Each structure stands twice: as C-alpha cells, then as structure tokens.
Tab-separated table of C-alpha atoms in Angstrom:
chain	number	residue	atom	x	y	z
A	16	UNK	CA	305.134	-106.169	176.875
A	17	UNK	CA	301.386	-106.502	177.063
A	18	UNK	CA	301.428	-106.569	180.828
A	19	UNK	CA	303.719	-103.605	180.901
A	20	UNK	CA	301.529	-101.626	178.532
A	21	UNK	CA	298.522	-102.221	180.701
A	22	UNK	CA	300.310	-100.917	183.742
A	23	UNK	CA	301.442	-97.793	181.906
A	24	UNK	CA	297.932	-97.076	180.711
A	25	UNK	CA	296.520	-97.440	184.246
A	26	UNK	CA	299.244	-95.149	185.594
A	27	UNK	CA	298.617	-92.674	182.956
A	28	UNK	CA	294.935	-92.661	183.562
A	29	UNK	CA	295.462	-92.235	187.271
A	30	UNK	CA	297.849	-89.393	186.889
A	31	UNK	CA	295.596	-87.511	184.488
A	32	UNK	CA	292.414	-87.600	186.777
A	33	UNK	CA	291.894	-84.420	188.745
A	34	UNK	CA	291.938	-84.857	192.516
A	35	UNK	CA	288.645	-83.937	194.343
A	36	UNK	CA	288.817	-80.543	196.052
A	37	UNK	CA	289.271	-80.557	199.804
A	38	UNK	CA	286.129	-79.753	201.848
A	39	UNK	CA	287.473	-76.276	202.761
A	40	UNK	CA	287.925	-75.425	199.155
A	41	UNK	CA	284.397	-76.599	198.315
A	42	UNK	CA	283.013	-74.401	201.056
A	43	UNK	CA	284.850	-71.416	199.794
A	44	UNK	CA	283.325	-71.791	196.386
A	45	UNK	CA	279.771	-71.969	197.793
A	46	UNK	CA	277.878	-68.930	196.669
A	47	UNK	CA	277.084	-66.403	199.398
A	48	UNK	CA	273.599	-64.905	199.858
A	49	UNK	CA	273.343	-61.365	198.459
A	50	UNK	CA	272.314	-58.887	201.172
A	51	UNK	CA	269.015	-57.176	200.668
A	52	UNK	CA	269.196	-53.617	199.368
A	53	UNK	CA	267.276	-50.778	201.087
A	54	UNK	CA	264.715	-50.782	198.200
A	55	UNK	CA	264.143	-54.547	198.721
A	56	UNK	CA	263.656	-54.149	202.467
A	57	UNK	CA	261.149	-51.282	202.276
A	58	UNK	CA	258.034	-53.351	201.417
A	59	UNK	CA	258.736	-55.803	204.244
A	60	UNK	CA	259.388	-52.986	206.745
A	61	UNK	CA	256.126	-51.177	205.712
A	62	UNK	CA	254.231	-54.463	206.267
A	63	UNK	CA	255.732	-54.950	209.684
A	64	UNK	CA	255.141	-51.355	210.688
A	65	UNK	CA	251.539	-51.628	209.631
A	66	UNK	CA	251.139	-54.879	211.577
A	67	UNK	CA	252.390	-53.212	214.692
A	68	UNK	CA	250.582	-49.917	214.460
A	69	UNK	CA	247.121	-51.456	214.123
A	70	UNK	CA	247.172	-53.362	217.458
A	71	UNK	CA	249.038	-50.364	219.061
A	72	UNK	CA	246.152	-48.032	218.075
A	73	UNK	CA	243.769	-50.578	219.531
A	74	UNK	CA	245.613	-50.768	222.827
A	75	UNK	CA	245.746	-46.943	222.968
A	76	UNK	CA	241.926	-46.665	222.859
A	77	UNK	CA	240.150	-49.901	223.541
A	78	UNK	CA	242.387	-52.174	225.615
A	79	UNK	CA	240.084	-51.771	228.643
A	80	UNK	CA	237.627	-53.971	226.833
A	81	UNK	CA	240.039	-56.925	227.096
A	82	UNK	CA	240.778	-59.117	230.056
A	83	UNK	CA	244.071	-58.082	231.789
A	84	UNK	CA	245.757	-61.346	230.701
A	85	UNK	CA	244.697	-60.657	227.092
A	86	UNK	CA	245.922	-57.065	227.031
A	87	UNK	CA	249.257	-58.005	228.698
A	88	UNK	CA	249.815	-60.796	226.188
A	89	UNK	CA	249.025	-58.442	223.224
A	90	UNK	CA	251.281	-55.843	224.749
A	91	UNK	CA	254.126	-58.339	224.987
A	92	UNK	CA	253.662	-59.432	221.360
A	93	UNK	CA	253.747	-55.872	220.174
A	94	UNK	CA	256.897	-55.192	222.137
A	95	UNK	CA	258.642	-58.161	220.623
A	96	UNK	CA	257.598	-57.167	217.034
A	97	UNK	CA	258.673	-53.595	217.648
A	98	UNK	CA	262.049	-54.873	218.843
A	99	UNK	CA	262.492	-56.933	215.678
A	100	UNK	CA	261.494	-53.967	213.553
A	101	UNK	CA	264.024	-51.688	215.216
A	102	UNK	CA	266.764	-54.330	214.482
A	103	UNK	CA	265.875	-54.290	210.789
A	104	UNK	CA	265.891	-50.539	210.706
A	105	UNK	CA	269.553	-50.514	211.637
A	106	UNK	CA	270.280	-52.030	208.231
A	107	UNK	CA	268.982	-48.928	206.463
A	108	UNK	CA	270.627	-45.539	206.019
A	109	UNK	CA	269.548	-43.078	208.722
A	110	UNK	CA	266.179	-41.358	208.181
A	111	UNK	CA	265.417	-43.536	205.159
A	112	UNK	CA	262.326	-45.062	206.779
A	113	UNK	CA	260.424	-42.419	208.803
A	114	UNK	CA	258.177	-43.937	211.445
A	115	UNK	CA	254.650	-42.664	212.154
A	116	UNK	CA	254.333	-41.002	215.534
A	117	UNK	CA	252.655	-43.137	218.203
A	118	UNK	CA	248.913	-42.709	218.511
A	119	UNK	CA	247.554	-40.301	221.077
A	120	UNK	CA	247.368	-42.254	224.399
A	121	UNK	CA	244.840	-41.907	227.212
A	122	UNK	CA	245.836	-44.012	230.228
A	123	UNK	CA	244.037	-47.319	230.488
A	124	UNK	CA	243.025	-46.692	234.050
A	125	UNK	CA	241.228	-43.423	233.201
A	126	UNK	CA	239.250	-45.159	230.449
A	127	UNK	CA	238.531	-48.133	232.741
A	128	UNK	CA	237.116	-45.984	235.512
A	129	UNK	CA	234.940	-43.979	233.055
A	130	UNK	CA	233.686	-47.133	231.226
A	131	UNK	CA	232.762	-49.500	233.952
A	132	UNK	CA	230.334	-48.877	236.919
A	133	UNK	CA	230.976	-49.975	240.459
A	134	UNK	CA	229.111	-53.304	240.001
A	135	UNK	CA	230.925	-54.350	236.863
A	136	UNK	CA	232.739	-57.634	237.129
A	137	UNK	CA	235.807	-56.285	235.430
A	138	UNK	CA	236.848	-54.530	238.677
A	139	UNK	CA	237.428	-57.936	240.247
A	140	UNK	CA	239.108	-59.255	237.088
A	141	UNK	CA	241.583	-56.350	237.077
A	142	UNK	CA	242.149	-55.558	240.792
A	143	UNK	CA	240.871	-58.753	242.565
A	144	UNK	CA	238.238	-56.664	244.319
A	145	UNK	CA	235.010	-54.829	243.647
A	146	UNK	CA	234.818	-51.106	243.196
A	147	UNK	CA	233.284	-50.793	246.677
A	148	UNK	CA	236.262	-52.609	248.275
A	149	UNK	CA	238.709	-50.652	246.177
A	150	UNK	CA	237.207	-47.379	247.413
A	151	UNK	CA	237.263	-48.620	251.014
A	152	UNK	CA	240.893	-49.594	250.711
A	153	UNK	CA	241.733	-46.273	249.113
A	154	UNK	CA	240.127	-44.456	251.986
A	155	UNK	CA	242.146	-46.405	254.531
A	156	UNK	CA	245.466	-45.686	252.644
A	157	UNK	CA	244.802	-42.306	251.133
A	158	UNK	CA	246.658	-40.289	253.753
A	159	UNK	CA	249.782	-42.352	253.235
A	160	UNK	CA	249.583	-42.164	249.478
A	161	UNK	CA	249.316	-38.360	249.097
A	162	UNK	CA	251.993	-36.847	246.882
A	163	UNK	CA	253.635	-33.565	247.416
A	164	UNK	CA	251.398	-31.136	245.520
A	165	UNK	CA	254.380	-29.031	244.459
A	166	UNK	CA	256.017	-32.047	242.823
A	167	UNK	CA	256.417	-31.860	239.072
A	168	UNK	CA	254.644	-35.191	238.542
A	169	UNK	CA	252.385	-35.781	241.485
A	170	UNK	CA	250.529	-39.053	241.193
A	171	UNK	CA	246.987	-39.275	242.647
A	172	UNK	CA	246.439	-41.870	245.357
A	173	UNK	CA	243.911	-43.855	243.389
A	174	UNK	CA	246.405	-44.217	240.458
A	175	UNK	CA	249.053	-45.440	242.832
A	176	UNK	CA	246.758	-47.969	244.459
A	177	UNK	CA	245.416	-49.199	241.107
A	178	UNK	CA	248.885	-49.536	239.670
A	179	UNK	CA	250.154	-51.554	242.690
A	180	UNK	CA	247.103	-53.856	242.757
A	181	UNK	CA	247.355	-54.480	238.964
A	182	UNK	CA	250.995	-55.426	239.219
A	183	UNK	CA	250.400	-57.652	242.245
A	184	UNK	CA	247.380	-59.306	240.672
A	185	UNK	CA	248.787	-59.984	237.200
A	186	UNK	CA	252.591	-59.975	237.716
A	187	UNK	CA	252.598	-57.104	235.156
A	188	UNK	CA	256.049	-55.627	234.344
A	189	UNK	CA	256.695	-52.093	235.461
A	190	UNK	CA	256.804	-50.908	231.842
A	191	UNK	CA	253.261	-52.175	231.306
A	192	UNK	CA	252.072	-50.675	234.603
A	193	UNK	CA	253.459	-47.276	233.741
A	194	UNK	CA	251.770	-47.372	230.277
A	195	UNK	CA	248.399	-48.278	231.704
A	196	UNK	CA	248.387	-45.842	234.587
A	197	UNK	CA	249.967	-42.827	232.926
A	198	UNK	CA	253.127	-42.933	235.009
A	199	UNK	CA	256.162	-41.230	233.517
A	200	UNK	CA	258.499	-44.251	233.652
A	201	UNK	CA	258.910	-47.844	234.839
A	202	UNK	CA	260.900	-46.432	237.781
A	203	UNK	CA	257.871	-44.326	238.725
A	204	UNK	CA	255.715	-47.461	238.639
A	205	UNK	CA	258.210	-49.285	240.889
A	206	UNK	CA	258.203	-46.436	243.444
A	207	UNK	CA	254.366	-46.380	243.444
A	208	UNK	CA	254.193	-50.181	244.004
A	209	UNK	CA	256.452	-50.163	247.086
A	210	UNK	CA	254.853	-46.956	248.369
A	211	UNK	CA	251.502	-48.834	248.378
A	212	UNK	CA	253.015	-51.931	250.002
A	213	UNK	CA	254.416	-49.757	252.769
A	214	UNK	CA	251.129	-47.998	253.294
A	215	UNK	CA	249.309	-51.362	253.500
A	216	UNK	CA	251.747	-52.702	256.148
A	217	UNK	CA	251.562	-49.466	258.124
A	218	UNK	CA	247.813	-48.910	257.968
A	219	UNK	CA	246.329	-52.410	257.942
A	220	UNK	CA	248.552	-54.222	260.391
A	221	UNK	CA	245.649	-54.353	262.851
A	222	UNK	CA	244.099	-56.966	260.544
A	223	UNK	CA	246.510	-59.475	262.059
A	224	UNK	CA	244.036	-60.085	264.915
A	225	UNK	CA	245.666	-62.913	267.053
A	226	UNK	CA	245.989	-60.810	270.202
A	227	UNK	CA	243.151	-58.320	269.558
A	228	UNK	CA	240.302	-60.714	268.805
A	229	UNK	CA	241.266	-64.064	270.298
A	230	UNK	CA	237.773	-64.862	271.533
A	231	UNK	CA	236.382	-64.652	267.993
A	232	UNK	CA	239.178	-66.972	266.826
A	233	UNK	CA	238.387	-69.609	269.506
A	234	UNK	CA	234.613	-69.484	268.797
A	235	UNK	CA	235.328	-70.126	265.096
A	236	UNK	CA	237.296	-73.219	265.835
A	237	UNK	CA	234.671	-74.546	268.179
A	238	UNK	CA	232.467	-74.867	265.153
A	239	UNK	CA	235.067	-77.220	263.668
A	240	UNK	CA	235.181	-79.470	266.775
A	241	UNK	CA	238.501	-77.909	267.920
A	242	UNK	CA	237.800	-76.600	271.383
A	243	UNK	CA	240.143	-73.862	272.664
A	244	UNK	CA	242.102	-73.791	269.359
A	245	UNK	CA	243.598	-70.451	268.444
A	246	UNK	CA	244.981	-71.041	264.967
A	247	UNK	CA	246.536	-73.340	262.402
A	248	UNK	CA	250.207	-72.976	261.569
A	249	UNK	CA	251.568	-73.641	258.101
A	250	UNK	CA	254.423	-72.801	255.734
A	251	UNK	CA	254.957	-71.697	252.149
A	252	UNK	CA	257.875	-71.247	249.816
A	253	UNK	CA	258.311	-68.291	247.427
A	254	UNK	CA	260.885	-68.731	244.697
A	255	UNK	CA	264.065	-66.592	244.460
A	256	UNK	CA	266.612	-66.965	241.667
A	257	UNK	CA	270.083	-68.207	242.552
A	258	UNK	CA	271.487	-70.202	245.393
A	259	UNK	CA	272.083	-67.441	247.920
A	260	UNK	CA	268.726	-68.055	249.721
A	261	UNK	CA	268.378	-71.722	248.951
A	262	UNK	CA	266.293	-70.943	245.920
A	263	UNK	CA	263.354	-69.580	247.991
A	264	UNK	CA	262.239	-67.729	251.068
A	265	UNK	CA	259.891	-69.496	253.531
A	266	UNK	CA	256.826	-67.851	255.143
A	267	UNK	CA	255.236	-69.039	258.335
A	268	UNK	CA	251.561	-68.263	258.565
A	269	UNK	CA	248.932	-68.659	261.251
A	270	UNK	CA	245.231	-68.607	260.145
A	271	UNK	CA	241.916	-68.693	261.818
A	272	UNK	CA	238.769	-70.730	260.947
A	273	UNK	CA	237.828	-68.285	258.189
A	274	UNK	CA	241.275	-68.498	256.553
A	275	UNK	CA	242.414	-65.042	257.800
A	276	UNK	CA	246.091	-64.648	258.594
A	277	UNK	CA	246.583	-64.022	262.338
A	278	UNK	CA	250.349	-63.846	262.193
A	279	UNK	CA	253.022	-64.015	259.446
A	280	UNK	CA	256.762	-64.388	259.738
A	281	UNK	CA	258.546	-64.187	256.380
A	282	UNK	CA	262.081	-64.259	255.000
A	283	UNK	CA	263.443	-67.503	256.309
A	284	UNK	CA	266.235	-69.182	254.285
A	285	UNK	CA	264.886	-71.803	251.896
A	286	UNK	CA	267.041	-74.516	253.361
A	287	UNK	CA	265.617	-74.218	256.866
A	288	UNK	CA	263.151	-76.711	258.385
A	289	UNK	CA	259.925	-75.718	260.200
A	290	UNK	CA	261.326	-76.925	263.490
A	291	UNK	CA	264.209	-74.495	263.088
A	292	UNK	CA	261.937	-71.625	262.103
A	293	UNK	CA	259.262	-71.959	264.732
A	294	UNK	CA	261.454	-71.392	267.735
A	295	UNK	CA	262.976	-68.261	266.146
A	296	UNK	CA	259.736	-66.375	265.475
A	297	UNK	CA	258.152	-63.658	267.481
A	298	UNK	CA	254.983	-65.832	267.676
A	299	UNK	CA	256.903	-68.553	269.563
A	300	UNK	CA	258.414	-66.101	271.936
A	301	UNK	CA	255.091	-64.430	272.640
A	302	UNK	CA	252.865	-67.509	272.736
A	303	UNK	CA	252.847	-67.885	276.521
A	304	UNK	CA	251.682	-64.320	276.863
A	305	UNK	CA	249.253	-64.303	274.016
A	306	UNK	CA	247.712	-67.738	274.425
A	307	UNK	CA	248.021	-67.655	278.191
A	308	UNK	CA	245.463	-64.887	278.411
A	309	UNK	CA	242.683	-67.352	277.708
A	310	UNK	CA	241.216	-69.740	280.187
A	311	UNK	CA	241.977	-73.448	279.950
A	312	UNK	CA	239.087	-75.760	279.040
A	313	UNK	CA	238.170	-78.798	281.157
A	314	UNK	CA	237.832	-81.941	278.948
A	315	UNK	CA	237.565	-85.478	280.184
A	316	UNK	CA	238.731	-84.530	283.606
A	317	UNK	CA	241.825	-82.684	282.303
A	318	UNK	CA	242.758	-79.105	281.572
A	319	UNK	CA	243.442	-78.111	277.906
A	320	UNK	CA	245.094	-74.732	277.443
A	321	UNK	CA	244.666	-72.653	274.335
A	322	UNK	CA	246.818	-74.204	271.558
A	323	UNK	CA	247.701	-74.143	267.885
A	324	UNK	CA	247.632	-76.906	265.261
A	325	UNK	CA	250.784	-77.633	263.260
A	326	UNK	CA	251.647	-80.202	260.533
A	327	UNK	CA	253.733	-83.369	260.894
A	328	UNK	CA	256.797	-81.368	259.950
A	329	UNK	CA	256.537	-79.469	263.222
A	330	UNK	CA	257.538	-80.552	266.706
A	331	UNK	CA	254.913	-81.560	269.254
A	332	UNK	CA	254.876	-78.802	271.891
A	333	UNK	CA	252.572	-77.861	274.776
A	334	UNK	CA	250.800	-75.222	272.682
A	335	UNK	CA	251.469	-76.729	269.188
A	336	UNK	CA	249.676	-80.000	268.540
A	337	UNK	CA	250.654	-82.149	265.611
A	338	UNK	CA	248.961	-85.368	264.233
A	339	UNK	CA	249.666	-88.846	265.624
A	340	UNK	CA	252.357	-90.699	263.689
A	341	UNK	CA	251.757	-93.948	261.889
A	342	UNK	CA	247.978	-93.796	261.936
A	343	UNK	CA	245.953	-94.509	258.759
A	344	UNK	CA	242.863	-92.413	259.511
A	345	UNK	CA	240.930	-93.909	256.673
A	346	UNK	CA	241.203	-97.454	258.018
A	347	UNK	CA	241.123	-96.802	261.665
A	348	UNK	CA	238.440	-95.788	264.075
A	349	UNK	CA	240.652	-95.245	267.122
A	350	UNK	CA	240.760	-91.975	269.043
A	351	UNK	CA	244.078	-91.222	267.327
A	352	UNK	CA	242.374	-91.529	263.947
A	353	UNK	CA	239.496	-89.263	265.104
A	354	UNK	CA	241.991	-86.595	266.133
A	355	UNK	CA	243.989	-86.884	262.901
A	356	UNK	CA	240.830	-86.537	260.827
A	357	UNK	CA	239.784	-83.299	262.617
A	358	UNK	CA	243.426	-82.142	262.590
A	359	UNK	CA	243.637	-82.685	258.799
A	360	UNK	CA	240.517	-80.538	258.197
A	361	UNK	CA	242.018	-77.818	260.385
A	362	UNK	CA	245.343	-77.909	258.394
A	363	UNK	CA	243.464	-77.523	255.131
A	364	UNK	CA	242.589	-73.976	256.334
A	365	UNK	CA	246.201	-72.805	256.138
A	366	UNK	CA	246.893	-74.719	252.876
A	367	UNK	CA	243.852	-72.969	251.261
A	368	UNK	CA	244.854	-69.555	252.551
A	369	UNK	CA	248.348	-69.795	251.019
A	370	UNK	CA	246.818	-71.212	247.901
A	371	UNK	CA	244.386	-68.278	247.610
A	372	UNK	CA	247.200	-65.901	248.284
A	373	UNK	CA	249.199	-67.140	245.310
A	374	UNK	CA	246.186	-67.437	243.045
A	375	UNK	CA	244.860	-63.927	243.788
A	376	UNK	CA	248.184	-62.165	243.744
A	377	UNK	CA	250.085	-63.788	240.824
A	378	UNK	CA	253.288	-61.788	241.378
A	379	UNK	CA	253.922	-64.222	244.261
A	380	UNK	CA	254.002	-67.102	241.773
A	381	UNK	CA	256.988	-65.639	239.918
A	382	UNK	CA	260.630	-66.330	240.747
A	383	UNK	CA	262.130	-63.156	242.146
A	384	UNK	CA	265.538	-61.866	240.926
A	385	UNK	CA	268.285	-62.073	243.515
A	386	UNK	CA	268.652	-58.229	243.689
A	387	UNK	CA	264.956	-57.858	244.546
A	388	UNK	CA	264.820	-60.679	247.124
A	389	UNK	CA	265.156	-58.378	250.065
A	390	UNK	CA	261.812	-56.761	249.135
A	391	UNK	CA	259.950	-60.054	248.760
A	392	UNK	CA	259.083	-60.634	252.414
A	393	UNK	CA	257.716	-57.081	252.547
A	394	UNK	CA	255.367	-57.808	249.546
A	395	UNK	CA	254.266	-61.083	251.012
A	396	UNK	CA	253.177	-59.437	254.264
A	397	UNK	CA	251.284	-56.709	252.304
A	398	UNK	CA	249.595	-59.491	250.288
A	399	UNK	CA	248.535	-61.322	253.467
A	400	UNK	CA	247.000	-58.061	254.859
A	401	UNK	CA	245.142	-57.492	251.559
A	402	UNK	CA	243.887	-61.110	251.822
A	403	UNK	CA	242.500	-60.337	255.287
A	404	UNK	CA	241.022	-57.107	254.043
A	405	UNK	CA	239.086	-58.910	251.322
A	406	UNK	CA	237.922	-61.641	253.655
A	407	UNK	CA	236.584	-58.922	256.002
A	408	UNK	CA	234.865	-57.259	253.023
A	409	UNK	CA	233.265	-60.529	252.101
A	410	UNK	CA	234.983	-60.555	248.688
A	411	UNK	CA	234.506	-64.082	247.217
A	412	UNK	CA	237.300	-65.847	245.374
A	413	UNK	CA	236.596	-67.098	241.794
A	414	UNK	CA	236.074	-70.840	241.853
A	415	UNK	CA	238.252	-71.215	238.743
A	416	UNK	CA	241.310	-69.604	240.445
A	417	UNK	CA	240.754	-70.731	244.025
A	418	UNK	CA	243.179	-73.362	244.976
A	419	UNK	CA	244.588	-75.271	247.909
A	420	UNK	CA	248.364	-75.228	247.997
A	421	UNK	CA	248.721	-78.525	249.823
A	422	UNK	CA	251.371	-79.520	252.272
A	423	UNK	CA	254.967	-78.712	251.228
A	424	UNK	CA	257.616	-81.343	250.955
A	425	UNK	CA	259.124	-80.706	254.341
A	426	UNK	CA	260.205	-83.964	256.059
A	427	UNK	CA	258.278	-85.241	259.148
A	428	UNK	CA	259.751	-84.094	262.409
A	429	UNK	CA	261.549	-87.077	263.878
A	430	UNK	CA	262.386	-85.686	267.388
A	431	UNK	CA	260.707	-86.611	270.650
A	432	UNK	CA	257.402	-84.899	271.395
A	433	UNK	CA	256.952	-82.733	274.473
A	434	UNK	CA	255.318	-84.676	277.337
A	435	UNK	CA	252.804	-81.966	278.114
A	436	UNK	CA	251.937	-81.818	274.370
A	437	UNK	CA	251.346	-85.554	274.307
A	438	UNK	CA	249.086	-85.308	277.411
A	439	UNK	CA	246.996	-82.420	275.892
A	440	UNK	CA	246.700	-84.237	272.536
A	441	UNK	CA	245.537	-87.443	274.168
A	442	UNK	CA	242.747	-85.484	276.046
A	443	UNK	CA	241.649	-83.835	272.856
A	444	UNK	CA	241.751	-87.180	270.985
A	445	UNK	CA	239.538	-88.770	273.672
A	446	UNK	CA	237.141	-85.904	273.475
A	447	UNK	CA	236.875	-85.999	269.644
A	448	UNK	CA	236.422	-89.826	269.724
A	449	UNK	CA	233.455	-89.408	272.113
A	450	UNK	CA	231.991	-86.570	270.031
A	451	UNK	CA	232.298	-88.573	266.740
A	452	UNK	CA	230.666	-91.605	268.230
A	453	UNK	CA	227.545	-89.807	269.446
C-alpha cells in the first residue's frame, strides 16, 4: 500500500507539471521591435543631413586646399553617407522630409588654376607635373583636343587634359572627375579620358626613340660600362579581373640608360612566358634592321654587334644577352660574375621605369574590369609616353613614391642559348673583367 501510494503520487506529480514549450513556440512569443515612427526618425535624419551638408559645402568651395587623396577620401565618405540617408528616407512618406538644395558649385579645376601659381607644388601633387610641363603638354595635344564649337557642351582642351591626368594619377572614379572638372556626367569624363589617351599616342609617339636616336642611347649605356648596348628589356603585369586573360595583361618594355621607354608592346595574355612573347613582337621582327644600322664594336679581338639586355627569364639570343646561370656574383670574381654585376645594374633600369610608371599613374595599380580590359593596353602605352615626356622635361619623381618594381616571378628560361649569343656574351664578360680589374 505504501509503495503503491508513493508511485501514484509520483505519477500524479509528473502528469500535472506543464511541459516546456518547444523552441519554435518560444521564438514566436519573443517580442518584436516596434518600427520607428516618422516623428521618431526626424531628429536622426536632420542630424545626418547636417553632417553631410557641412563637408559638402566645404568640398564645393575649398577642396582645392586639400591633397587629392584627402579630397577623394572625403568625397567617398560623403557619398556613402548620402546613400545611407537616401535609404532611410524611403521609410518616410513622400515629401515629409524636404532636402536642402546642393550648395552652388564652382568646378575644382577652375578654383585650382585661379588659386595656385605656376611654381606651386600642388600642380605636381595633382597632375604629376609642374604647370610649365602641363602647359607644354597642352600645347602638343591642343589641336587633337579641340571640341566642335557648335556642340552644346564643348569642353575646353585644358579641362580634358586636366581631367585625364587627374584620373590617371589618382585612379579617381569618373563621377569624381566629372564633379571636379565641371563635366556634365561620368560618361563625359570617360570620353574625355580616352580622347586624351588617343591624342597622346597619336602626338607623342615620336618619344619612343629607339630608331630615331640610337646614337644617344648607345652613348648613355657606355657610361654604365655596357659598350654598344641599345636598351634593357623587361616585363610587367597589369591586373585584370576574371580568368579570361589569365588575371592580367603583360607589357614588354625596352628602356634606355635614363629610364625612358624606347619600345612598348602591351596586351599579352597573363599566362604567357617572356620567351613566347619576345619572338612575337614587332621589336623582335625589326631588330635586325634597327640594331643592324649601327657599327659593331671591336672588343678583345672580336666583333660585338649592337645588342639588348634581358633577364634570366629570356632566351639568350645574338642580340639579346642574358646573365650567366649559376653564378653567385657576390662571392665570385670571375669574368662571368663581372658581367652579371653590370648586367644586374642594367636590368634595374627597366625595373625602376615600370615601378615609376605604376607609382606616378596609380590607375595602373588597380585591377581592371573585364569589360574594360581591351582599353588597358591603350592606357599603358599612353602612360609610357607621358613618362618619357616628363623625363624629357626633367620632371623629378618624389622620393616617397619612387619605387623599383623588381623582377617578376617568371621562371628562368631553361632552353639552350644561341651560340652567337654565347660568343658575344663571353667577349663582353672578358672586357668587363679587364675593366673592373684596372
């Protein structure tokens, strides 16, 4: 009886205890946040609108006092805040929160030109060149940049040039370029950019001076203990989104002793190797004609023709000399080590030129969208010509942004070297070993 009673009590207790609610039921009973009313949102929206309008008024009147990187950063922050504000406004009834009209806007470029004289450092900060060089470039391109005077929105040549240089120098989006230069739309800024690039490639192509000023080129390399050298060959990658081009396009560049580009070939698929590119370029096909115009030089009882230097990723050819393999130049005093040391100093010229190109024209550091990739080689060539123009003008590069790109991660060429190339390299190595021991 006692045992039975205890069992009945336990059973009764168990049956009378409520079961815990299932998780789904508990979630359903969780109180939901109450949406803000229009009256509650108004103070926050007024605060946000005020926070946006202040910097916007500053940008409309005094942004020329900032560095380009500062004004572009502020511009991007304002755009993000304005986008957030517009999203909140969709929660209100129409016309319940009237916005103040934008402040009157005078284009940045007009205020910049009026505020800063020709010798002001801000010309170089904004356009990567002095006012004197800007005016010289404008004079060279002006004929190609003239707009139809009967057009509804004719853009002056100096505005087109300034807009293109600003975008190229700072990777500025077209919307920001249009705002700063008083262009009617981002599409108009895009058209101005490519119009200037075309004018540069048409009007300044003579600044690729391999065939027109070969004697000057050879004399320059003689000062670097490279007799009869006509240039240094190197390669650079420029990023492209997506796999269609192997993630990049490759540029082949030939530079002189001053770092000027003598020849550029751009647009090669990112998966290609230098040995595959070299033999397909116009430079390779024309080398016998171009380099054959010069006289061979007698060294150590042998004849050395005019030649180019190339990295270890390149094949050794009669007119393309690469370093000796397997030689530690820092621990070796052989003639091969002497040649490799001088060769390395020569290769640094092309690495520095490509490094300066990227540092000066920051648009080339960005990854280009797949749909814009066809225009990238065109922009790279224009950038190389601008680089030459600035070298010719004596425009220095800021120490803080000057950089050497360094050799790319191309594998060493493993094929057999050309016999004539080996003979010429041996003669040069013997000559340089004698020179270094004197």
